[in-house]
Amino acid sequence: MILPIVAELLARIGRQPEVEGAFDRLKRGGNEVVLNGLTDPAKALMAALAVQSLLRPAIFLVETNERADALCPLAQYFLRALGKANAQVMVLPAHEVLPYDRQSPHAEISEARASALWRLTRGEADLVIAPVAAAVWRLREPQFYSSLAVALARGEDIPREEFLQHIASVGYEPAELVEMPGQFAVRGGIIDVFPPEAERPVRLELLGDTLESIREFDANTQRSTNPVERVTLLPLTDYPRTNEQLV
């Protein structure tokens, strides 16, 4: 719970002449304003105030993934304290390897990038905190990232083989039993999948290409629990793997 006096004190900072003047210049089309001498918490507050004042999403550039991770909860706290109760602040991390380094990107970074880019295409971010390396990386069109996730609903038709090829291409790994996020297992018309960020894996039961049921299940006992009507399988990589790339 955020006390009203705290919210008022933070809002009062936004009404300081230097801060109000900076945001007014941006509203009038100014390309650059400078506020010197800010600590990291103050910078996070300024980013939150900018979102509130300019009434549009913003990007906060930093040097490293570690600094982005540290500033994210601060910025989210400030946004919510300023009255945006459902504010969403997300980190778009930079890959720590370059395309021609002959090394694979870190799996957790790939997953975080894929999730962040998908959410950006849906307009879910009020503030994005990103290292400069992530911001200057060449990106694809929004439709490319939105297509990496799969939204499933009970009763709809799913081309089984195309579906399996797709989830494998966006980072899901085949397994005998699904026990960890990012795994999938196939047993005839039953497909178990553990989406990232989900509390439990889901069991998809197909009759032909029709999705007859979706049920969560316990990864430890492998027993189905409650049914659900729909599920979204988020990608684990922001660049899908193809058969041509693996040859």
PDB file of C-alpha atoms in Angstrom:
ATOM      1  CA  MET A   1       0.000   0.000   0.000  1.00  0.00           C
ATOM      2  CA  ILE A   2       1.328   3.422  -0.966  1.00  0.00           C
ATOM      3  CA  LEU A   3       0.436   6.187   1.487  1.00  0.00           C
ATOM      4  CA  PRO A   4      -1.224   9.304  -0.005  1.00  0.00           C
ATOM      5  CA  ILE A   5       1.457  11.525   1.539  1.00  0.00           C
ATOM      6  CA  VAL A   6       4.139   9.588  -0.353  1.00  0.00           C
ATOM      7  CA  ALA A   7       2.265   9.992  -3.636  1.00  0.00           C
ATOM      8  CA  GLU A   8       1.888  13.720  -3.005  1.00  0.00           C
ATOM      9  CA  LEU A   9       5.584  14.176  -2.193  1.00  0.00           C
ATOM     10  CA  LEU A  10       6.588  12.425  -5.420  1.00  0.00           C
ATOM     11  CA  ALA A  11       4.073  14.435  -7.463  1.00  0.00           C
ATOM     12  CA  ARG A  12       5.424  17.634  -5.901  1.00  0.00           C
ATOM     13  CA  ILE A  13       8.824  16.857  -7.411  1.00  0.00           C
ATOM     14  CA  GLY A  14       7.171  16.777 -10.829  1.00  0.00           C
ATOM     15  CA  ARG A  15       5.839  20.285 -10.192  1.00  0.00           C
ATOM     16  CA  GLN A  16       9.287  21.746  -9.596  1.00  0.00           C
ATOM     17  CA  PRO A  17       9.978  24.505 -12.187  1.00  0.00           C
ATOM     18  CA  GLU A  18      12.982  22.725 -13.720  1.00  0.00           C
ATOM     19  CA  VAL A  19      11.075  19.474 -14.146  1.00  0.00           C
ATOM     20  CA  GLU A  20       7.861  21.081 -15.404  1.00  0.00           C
ATOM     21  CA  GLY A  21       9.875  23.196 -17.833  1.00  0.00           C
ATOM     22  CA  ALA A  22      11.695  20.156 -19.211  1.00  0.00           C
ATOM     23  CA  PHE A  23       8.478  18.249 -19.836  1.00  0.00           C
ATOM     24  CA  ASP A  24       6.793  21.322 -21.355  1.00  0.00           C
ATOM     25  CA  ARG A  25       9.620  21.613 -23.892  1.00  0.00           C
ATOM     26  CA  LEU A  26       9.189  17.961 -24.817  1.00  0.00           C
ATOM     27  CA  LYS A  27       5.432  18.432 -25.219  1.00  0.00           C
ATOM     28  CA  ARG A  28       6.084  21.307 -27.609  1.00  0.00           C
ATOM     29  CA  GLY A  29       8.253  19.106 -29.780  1.00  0.00           C
ATOM     30  CA  GLY A  30      11.661  19.619 -28.230  1.00  0.00           C
ATOM     31  CA  ASN A  31      14.144  16.879 -29.071  1.00  0.00           C
ATOM     32  CA  GLU A  32      16.318  17.120 -25.987  1.00  0.00           C
ATOM     33  CA  VAL A  33      16.249  18.436 -22.439  1.00  0.00           C
ATOM     34  CA  VAL A  34      18.932  18.025 -19.792  1.00  0.00           C
ATOM     35  CA  LEU A  35      18.570  17.532 -16.041  1.00  0.00           C
ATOM     36  CA  ASN A  36      21.958  17.210 -14.350  1.00  0.00           C
ATOM     37  CA  GLY A  37      23.086  15.698 -11.063  1.00  0.00           C
ATOM     38  CA  LEU A  38      20.439  12.978 -10.682  1.00  0.00           C
ATOM     39  CA  THR A  39      21.066   9.809  -8.695  1.00  0.00           C
ATOM     40  CA  ASP A  40      19.777   6.484 -10.016  1.00  0.00           C
ATOM     41  CA  PRO A  41      16.573   6.573  -7.906  1.00  0.00           C
ATOM     42  CA  ALA A  42      15.984  10.145  -9.086  1.00  0.00           C
ATOM     43  CA  LYS A  43      16.437   9.057 -12.700  1.00  0.00           C
ATOM     44  CA  ALA A  44      13.876   6.283 -12.195  1.00  0.00           C
ATOM     45  CA  LEU A  45      11.483   8.858 -10.735  1.00  0.00           C
ATOM     46  CA  MET A  46      12.054  11.229 -13.675  1.00  0.00           C
ATOM     47  CA  ALA A  47      11.268   8.401 -16.098  1.00  0.00           C
ATOM     48  CA  ALA A  48       8.024   7.694 -14.232  1.00  0.00           C
ATOM     49  CA  LEU A  49       7.123  11.392 -14.178  1.00  0.00           C
ATOM     50  CA  ALA A  50       7.821  11.606 -17.923  1.00  0.00           C
ATOM     51  CA  VAL A  51       5.358   8.779 -18.623  1.00  0.00           C
ATOM     52  CA  GLN A  52       2.758  10.488 -16.443  1.00  0.00           C
ATOM     53  CA  SER A  53       3.313  13.971 -17.881  1.00  0.00           C
ATOM     54  CA  LEU A  54       3.692  13.115 -21.567  1.00  0.00           C
ATOM     55  CA  LEU A  55       0.855  10.536 -21.532  1.00  0.00           C
ATOM     56  CA  ARG A  56       2.750   8.074 -23.685  1.00  0.00           C
ATOM     57  CA  PRO A  57       5.145   5.157 -23.201  1.00  0.00           C
ATOM     58  CA  ALA A  58       8.837   5.929 -22.777  1.00  0.00           C
ATOM     59  CA  ILE A  59      12.176   4.154 -23.043  1.00  0.00           C
ATOM     60  CA  PHE A  60      14.854   4.567 -20.383  1.00  0.00           C
ATOM     61  CA  LEU A  61      18.355   3.861 -21.710  1.00  0.00           C
ATOM     62  CA  VAL A  62      21.079   2.536 -19.400  1.00  0.00           C
ATOM     63  CA  GLU A  63      24.516   0.985 -19.777  1.00  0.00           C
ATOM     64  CA  THR A  64      24.050  -2.663 -18.801  1.00  0.00           C
ATOM     65  CA  ASN A  65      21.484  -5.412 -18.245  1.00  0.00           C
ATOM     66  CA  GLU A  66      22.335  -5.404 -14.540  1.00  0.00           C
ATOM     67  CA  ARG A  67      21.537  -1.713 -14.185  1.00  0.00           C
ATOM     68  CA  ALA A  68      18.271  -2.150 -16.100  1.00  0.00           C
ATOM     69  CA  ASP A  69      17.244  -4.957 -13.739  1.00  0.00           C
ATOM     70  CA  ALA A  70      18.077  -2.836 -10.697  1.00  0.00           C
ATOM     71  CA  LEU A  71      16.110   0.193 -11.899  1.00  0.00           C
ATOM     72  CA  CYS A  72      13.014  -1.696 -13.067  1.00  0.00           C
ATOM     73  CA  PRO A  73      11.344  -2.212  -9.638  1.00  0.00           C
ATOM     74  CA  LEU A  74      12.143   1.377  -8.645  1.00  0.00           C
ATOM     75  CA  ALA A  75      10.528   2.822 -11.752  1.00  0.00           C
ATOM     76  CA  GLN A  76       7.487   0.584 -11.374  1.00  0.00           C
ATOM     77  CA  TYR A  77       7.063   1.641  -7.741  1.00  0.00           C
ATOM     78  CA  PHE A  78       7.235   5.321  -8.689  1.00  0.00           C
ATOM     79  CA  LEU A  79       4.728   4.936 -11.536  1.00  0.00           C
ATOM     80  CA  ARG A  80       2.244   3.205  -9.281  1.00  0.00           C
ATOM     81  CA  ALA A  81       2.820   5.724  -6.492  1.00  0.00           C
ATOM     82  CA  LEU A  82       2.024   8.494  -8.980  1.00  0.00           C
ATOM     83  CA  GLY A  83      -1.404   6.984  -9.584  1.00  0.00           C
ATOM     84  CA  LYS A  84      -0.946   4.481 -12.410  1.00  0.00           C
ATOM     85  CA  ALA A  85      -2.053   1.439 -10.432  1.00  0.00           C
ATOM     86  CA  ASN A  86      -1.521  -1.099 -13.216  1.00  0.00           C
ATOM     87  CA  ALA A  87       1.697   0.379 -14.537  1.00  0.00           C
ATOM     88  CA  GLN A  88       3.933  -2.049 -16.391  1.00  0.00           C
ATOM     89  CA  VAL A  89       7.675  -1.493 -16.528  1.00  0.00           C
ATOM     90  CA  MET A  90       9.719  -4.052 -18.412  1.00  0.00           C
ATOM     91  CA  VAL A  91      13.342  -4.676 -19.233  1.00  0.00           C
ATOM     92  CA  LEU A  92      14.493  -5.346 -22.791  1.00  0.00           C
ATOM     93  CA  PRO A  93      17.903  -6.926 -22.169  1.00  0.00           C
ATOM     94  CA  ALA A  94      20.781  -6.911 -24.610  1.00  0.00           C
ATOM     95  CA  HIS A  95      22.358 -10.108 -25.860  1.00  0.00           C
ATOM     96  CA  GLU A  96      25.810 -10.557 -24.356  1.00  0.00           C
ATOM     97  CA  VAL A  97      27.201 -12.083 -27.549  1.00  0.00           C
ATOM     98  CA  LEU A  98      27.310 -10.711 -31.080  1.00  0.00           C
ATOM     99  CA  PRO A  99      25.877 -12.613 -34.067  1.00  0.00           C
ATOM    100  CA  TYR A 100      29.316 -13.734 -35.290  1.00  0.00           C
ATOM    101  CA  ASP A 101      30.859 -14.624 -31.935  1.00  0.00           C
ATOM    102  CA  ARG A 102      30.233 -18.363 -32.548  1.00  0.00           C
ATOM    103  CA  GLN A 103      28.459 -18.550 -29.194  1.00  0.00           C
ATOM    104  CA  SER A 104      24.816 -19.062 -28.338  1.00  0.00           C
ATOM    105  CA  PRO A 105      23.003 -16.250 -26.507  1.00  0.00           C
ATOM    106  CA  HIS A 106      22.204 -16.912 -22.857  1.00  0.00           C
ATOM    107  CA  ALA A 107      18.869 -18.752 -22.672  1.00  0.00           C
ATOM    108  CA  GLU A 108      17.431 -16.516 -19.935  1.00  0.00           C
ATOM    109  CA  ILE A 109      18.280 -13.367 -21.891  1.00  0.00           C
ATOM    110  CA  SER A 110      16.717 -14.778 -25.059  1.00  0.00           C
ATOM    111  CA  GLU A 111      13.555 -15.647 -23.131  1.00  0.00           C
ATOM    112  CA  ALA A 112      13.370 -12.199 -21.510  1.00  0.00           C
ATOM    113  CA  ARG A 113      13.861 -10.454 -24.864  1.00  0.00           C
ATOM    114  CA  ALA A 114      11.223 -12.594 -26.570  1.00  0.00           C
ATOM    115  CA  SER A 115       8.687 -11.938 -23.817  1.00  0.00           C
ATOM    116  CA  ALA A 116       9.414  -8.199 -23.731  1.00  0.00           C
ATOM    117  CA  LEU A 117       9.196  -7.792 -27.513  1.00  0.00           C
ATOM    118  CA  TRP A 118       5.930  -9.734 -27.626  1.00  0.00           C
ATOM    119  CA  ARG A 119       4.451  -7.566 -24.872  1.00  0.00           C
ATOM    120  CA  LEU A 120       5.627  -4.424 -26.648  1.00  0.00           C
ATOM    121  CA  THR A 121       3.676  -5.425 -29.760  1.00  0.00           C
ATOM    122  CA  ARG A 122       0.573  -5.650 -27.559  1.00  0.00           C
ATOM    123  CA  GLY A 123       1.085  -2.189 -26.073  1.00  0.00           C
ATOM    124  CA  GLU A 124       1.520  -3.584 -22.552  1.00  0.00           C
ATOM    125  CA  ALA A 125       4.545  -1.488 -21.534  1.00  0.00           C
ATOM    126  CA  ASP A 126       4.326   1.979 -19.997  1.00  0.00           C
ATOM    127  CA  LEU A 127       8.094   2.182 -19.612  1.00  0.00           C
ATOM    128  CA  VAL A 128      10.837   0.076 -21.181  1.00  0.00           C
ATOM    129  CA  ILE A 129      14.282   0.036 -19.581  1.00  0.00           C
ATOM    130  CA  ALA A 130      16.949  -1.106 -22.010  1.00  0.00           C
ATOM    131  CA  PRO A 131      20.724  -1.065 -22.319  1.00  0.00           C
ATOM    132  CA  VAL A 132      21.929   1.016 -25.257  1.00  0.00           C
ATOM    133  CA  ALA A 133      23.130  -2.199 -26.943  1.00  0.00           C
ATOM    134  CA  ALA A 134      19.555  -3.521 -26.960  1.00  0.00           C
ATOM    135  CA  ALA A 135      18.100  -0.253 -28.249  1.00  0.00           C
ATOM    136  CA  VAL A 136      20.448  -0.022 -31.238  1.00  0.00           C
ATOM    137  CA  TRP A 137      20.033  -3.700 -32.194  1.00  0.00           C
ATOM    138  CA  ARG A 138      18.123  -4.007 -35.460  1.00  0.00           C
ATOM    139  CA  LEU A 139      14.574  -5.237 -34.826  1.00  0.00           C
ATOM    140  CA  ARG A 140      11.923  -6.748 -37.037  1.00  0.00           C
ATOM    141  CA  GLU A 141       8.406  -5.424 -37.623  1.00  0.00           C
ATOM    142  CA  PRO A 142       5.901  -5.826 -34.738  1.00  0.00           C
ATOM    143  CA  GLN A 143       3.972  -8.582 -36.555  1.00  0.00           C
ATOM    144  CA  PHE A 144       7.088 -10.772 -36.525  1.00  0.00           C
ATOM    145  CA  TYR A 145       7.321 -10.748 -32.709  1.00  0.00           C
ATOM    146  CA  SER A 146       3.574 -11.062 -32.142  1.00  0.00           C
ATOM    147  CA  SER A 147       3.554 -14.192 -34.329  1.00  0.00           C
ATOM    148  CA  LEU A 148       6.108 -15.968 -32.105  1.00  0.00           C
ATOM    149  CA  ALA A 149       3.536 -16.567 -29.355  1.00  0.00           C
ATOM    150  CA  VAL A 150       0.693 -19.059 -29.781  1.00  0.00           C
ATOM    151  CA  ALA A 151      -2.756 -18.348 -28.338  1.00  0.00           C
ATOM    152  CA  LEU A 152      -4.864 -21.485 -27.943  1.00  0.00           C
ATOM    153  CA  ALA A 153      -8.539 -21.854 -27.066  1.00  0.00           C
ATOM    154  CA  ARG A 154     -10.526 -24.983 -26.360  1.00  0.00           C
ATOM    155  CA  GLY A 155     -12.521 -26.163 -29.355  1.00  0.00           C
ATOM    156  CA  GLU A 156     -10.412 -24.537 -32.050  1.00  0.00           C
ATOM    157  CA  ASP A 157      -8.538 -26.392 -34.789  1.00  0.00           C
ATOM    158  CA  ILE A 158      -4.759 -26.683 -34.564  1.00  0.00           C
ATOM    159  CA  PRO A 159      -2.641 -28.182 -37.369  1.00  0.00           C
ATOM    160  CA  ARG A 160      -0.741 -30.579 -35.098  1.00  0.00           C
ATOM    161  CA  GLU A 161       2.536 -30.870 -37.017  1.00  0.00           C
ATOM    162  CA  GLU A 162       2.718 -27.154 -37.769  1.00  0.00           C
ATOM    163  CA  PHE A 163       2.086 -26.418 -34.097  1.00  0.00           C
ATOM    164  CA  LEU A 164       4.869 -28.771 -32.953  1.00  0.00           C
ATOM    165  CA  GLN A 165       7.296 -27.321 -35.487  1.00  0.00           C
ATOM    166  CA  HIS A 166       6.461 -23.806 -34.356  1.00  0.00           C
ATOM    167  CA  ILE A 167       6.963 -24.316 -30.616  1.00  0.00           C
ATOM    168  CA  ALA A 168      10.254 -26.102 -31.326  1.00  0.00           C
ATOM    169  CA  SER A 169      11.356 -23.166 -33.498  1.00  0.00           C
ATOM    170  CA  VAL A 170      10.689 -20.611 -30.727  1.00  0.00           C
ATOM    171  CA  GLY A 171      12.783 -22.403 -28.135  1.00  0.00           C
ATOM    172  CA  TYR A 172      10.730 -25.186 -26.558  1.00  0.00           C
ATOM    173  CA  GLU A 173      12.742 -28.372 -26.030  1.00  0.00           C
ATOM    174  CA  PRO A 174      11.332 -31.913 -26.399  1.00  0.00           C
ATOM    175  CA  ALA A 175      11.372 -34.112 -23.282  1.00  0.00           C
ATOM    176  CA  GLU A 176      10.053 -37.450 -22.080  1.00  0.00           C
ATOM    177  CA  LEU A 177       8.206 -35.721 -19.241  1.00  0.00           C
ATOM    178  CA  VAL A 178       7.516 -32.019 -18.909  1.00  0.00           C
ATOM    179  CA  GLU A 179       8.993 -30.859 -15.628  1.00  0.00           C
ATOM    180  CA  MET A 180      10.525 -27.436 -16.333  1.00  0.00           C
ATOM    181  CA  PRO A 181       9.468 -24.269 -18.195  1.00  0.00           C
ATOM    182  CA  GLY A 182      10.345 -24.418 -21.878  1.00  0.00           C
ATOM    183  CA  GLN A 183       9.776 -28.168 -22.305  1.00  0.00           C
ATOM    184  CA  PHE A 184       7.167 -30.059 -24.325  1.00  0.00           C
ATOM    185  CA  ALA A 185       6.285 -33.745 -24.638  1.00  0.00           C
ATOM    186  CA  VAL A 186       4.109 -35.591 -27.155  1.00  0.00           C
ATOM    187  CA  ARG A 187       2.137 -38.774 -26.562  1.00  0.00           C
ATOM    188  CA  GLY A 188      -0.203 -39.412 -29.485  1.00  0.00           C
ATOM    189  CA  GLY A 189      -2.950 -36.802 -29.311  1.00  0.00           C
ATOM    190  CA  ILE A 190      -1.725 -35.397 -25.983  1.00  0.00           C
ATOM    191  CA  ILE A 191       0.809 -32.554 -25.954  1.00  0.00           C
ATOM    192  CA  ASP A 192       2.233 -31.318 -22.655  1.00  0.00           C
ATOM    193  CA  VAL A 193       3.797 -27.843 -22.688  1.00  0.00           C
ATOM    194  CA  PHE A 194       5.288 -25.682 -19.934  1.00  0.00           C
ATOM    195  CA  PRO A 195       5.080 -22.002 -20.989  1.00  0.00           C
ATOM    196  CA  PRO A 196       7.609 -19.581 -19.494  1.00  0.00           C
ATOM    197  CA  GLU A 197       6.167 -17.370 -16.747  1.00  0.00           C
ATOM    198  CA  ALA A 198       3.347 -19.889 -16.122  1.00  0.00           C
ATOM    199  CA  GLU A 199       2.899 -21.425 -12.673  1.00  0.00           C
ATOM    200  CA  ARG A 200       2.017 -24.854 -14.092  1.00  0.00           C
ATOM    201  CA  PRO A 201       2.378 -26.697 -17.395  1.00  0.00           C
ATOM    202  CA  VAL A 202      -0.666 -27.417 -19.548  1.00  0.00           C
ATOM    203  CA  ARG A 203      -1.917 -30.617 -21.161  1.00  0.00           C
ATOM    204  CA  LEU A 204      -3.457 -30.224 -24.608  1.00  0.00           C
ATOM    205  CA  GLU A 205      -5.719 -33.057 -25.751  1.00  0.00           C
ATOM    206  CA  LEU A 206      -6.323 -33.212 -29.493  1.00  0.00           C
ATOM    207  CA  LEU A 207      -8.900 -35.161 -31.427  1.00  0.00           C
ATOM    208  CA  GLY A 208      -7.499 -35.003 -34.907  1.00  0.00           C
ATOM    209  CA  ASP A 209      -6.622 -31.336 -35.220  1.00  0.00           C
ATOM    210  CA  THR A 210      -9.317 -30.149 -32.799  1.00  0.00           C
ATOM    211  CA  LEU A 211      -8.231 -28.997 -29.349  1.00  0.00           C
ATOM    212  CA  GLU A 212     -10.682 -30.919 -27.179  1.00  0.00           C
ATOM    213  CA  SER A 213      -9.403 -29.791 -23.782  1.00  0.00           C
ATOM    214  CA  ILE A 214      -6.749 -27.746 -21.997  1.00  0.00           C
ATOM    215  CA  ARG A 215      -5.851 -28.713 -18.455  1.00  0.00           C
ATOM    216  CA  GLU A 216      -3.149 -27.582 -16.086  1.00  0.00           C
ATOM    217  CA  PHE A 217      -1.178 -30.371 -14.472  1.00  0.00           C
ATOM    218  CA  ASP A 218       1.249 -30.921 -11.625  1.00  0.00           C
ATOM    219  CA  ALA A 219       4.810 -31.234 -12.932  1.00  0.00           C
ATOM    220  CA  ASN A 220       5.762 -33.469  -9.981  1.00  0.00           C
ATOM    221  CA  THR A 221       2.906 -35.978 -10.120  1.00  0.00           C
ATOM    222  CA  GLN A 222       2.030 -35.449 -13.817  1.00  0.00           C
ATOM    223  CA  ARG A 223      -1.642 -35.486 -12.795  1.00  0.00           C
ATOM    224  CA  SER A 224      -4.096 -33.138 -14.481  1.00  0.00           C
ATOM    225  CA  THR A 225      -5.722 -30.512 -12.277  1.00  0.00           C
ATOM    226  CA  ASN A 226      -8.147 -27.774 -13.304  1.00  0.00           C
ATOM    227  CA  PRO A 227      -9.375 -27.185 -16.864  1.00  0.00           C
ATOM    228  CA  VAL A 228      -8.787 -23.839 -18.574  1.00  0.00           C
ATOM    229  CA  GLU A 229     -10.457 -22.333 -21.616  1.00  0.00           C
ATOM    230  CA  ARG A 230      -7.409 -20.745 -23.205  1.00  0.00           C
ATOM    231  CA  VAL A 231      -3.658 -20.439 -22.843  1.00  0.00           C
ATOM    232  CA  THR A 232      -0.896 -18.380 -24.466  1.00  0.00           C
ATOM    233  CA  LEU A 233       2.461 -20.017 -25.115  1.00  0.00           C
ATOM    234  CA  LEU A 234       5.078 -17.265 -25.020  1.00  0.00           C
ATOM    235  CA  PRO A 235       8.281 -17.733 -27.034  1.00  0.00           C
ATOM    236  CA  LEU A 236      11.667 -18.459 -25.455  1.00  0.00           C
ATOM    237  CA  THR A 237      13.684 -16.790 -28.195  1.00  0.00           C
ATOM    238  CA  ASP A 238      13.223 -13.597 -30.181  1.00  0.00           C
ATOM    239  CA  TYR A 239      14.572 -15.238 -33.329  1.00  0.00           C
ATOM    240  CA  PRO A 240      13.037 -18.593 -34.337  1.00  0.00           C
ATOM    241  CA  ARG A 241      15.222 -21.507 -35.327  1.00  0.00           C
ATOM    242  CA  THR A 242      14.594 -23.022 -38.743  1.00  0.00           C
ATOM    243  CA  ASN A 243      15.690 -26.311 -40.297  1.00  0.00           C
ATOM    244  CA  GLU A 244      17.892 -24.365 -42.700  1.00  0.00           C
ATOM    245  CA  GLN A 245      19.774 -22.737 -39.809  1.00  0.00           C
ATOM    246  CA  LEU A 246      20.412 -26.106 -38.132  1.00  0.00           C
ATOM    247  CA  VAL A 247      21.861 -27.786 -41.228  1.00  0.00           C
TER     248      VAL A 247
END
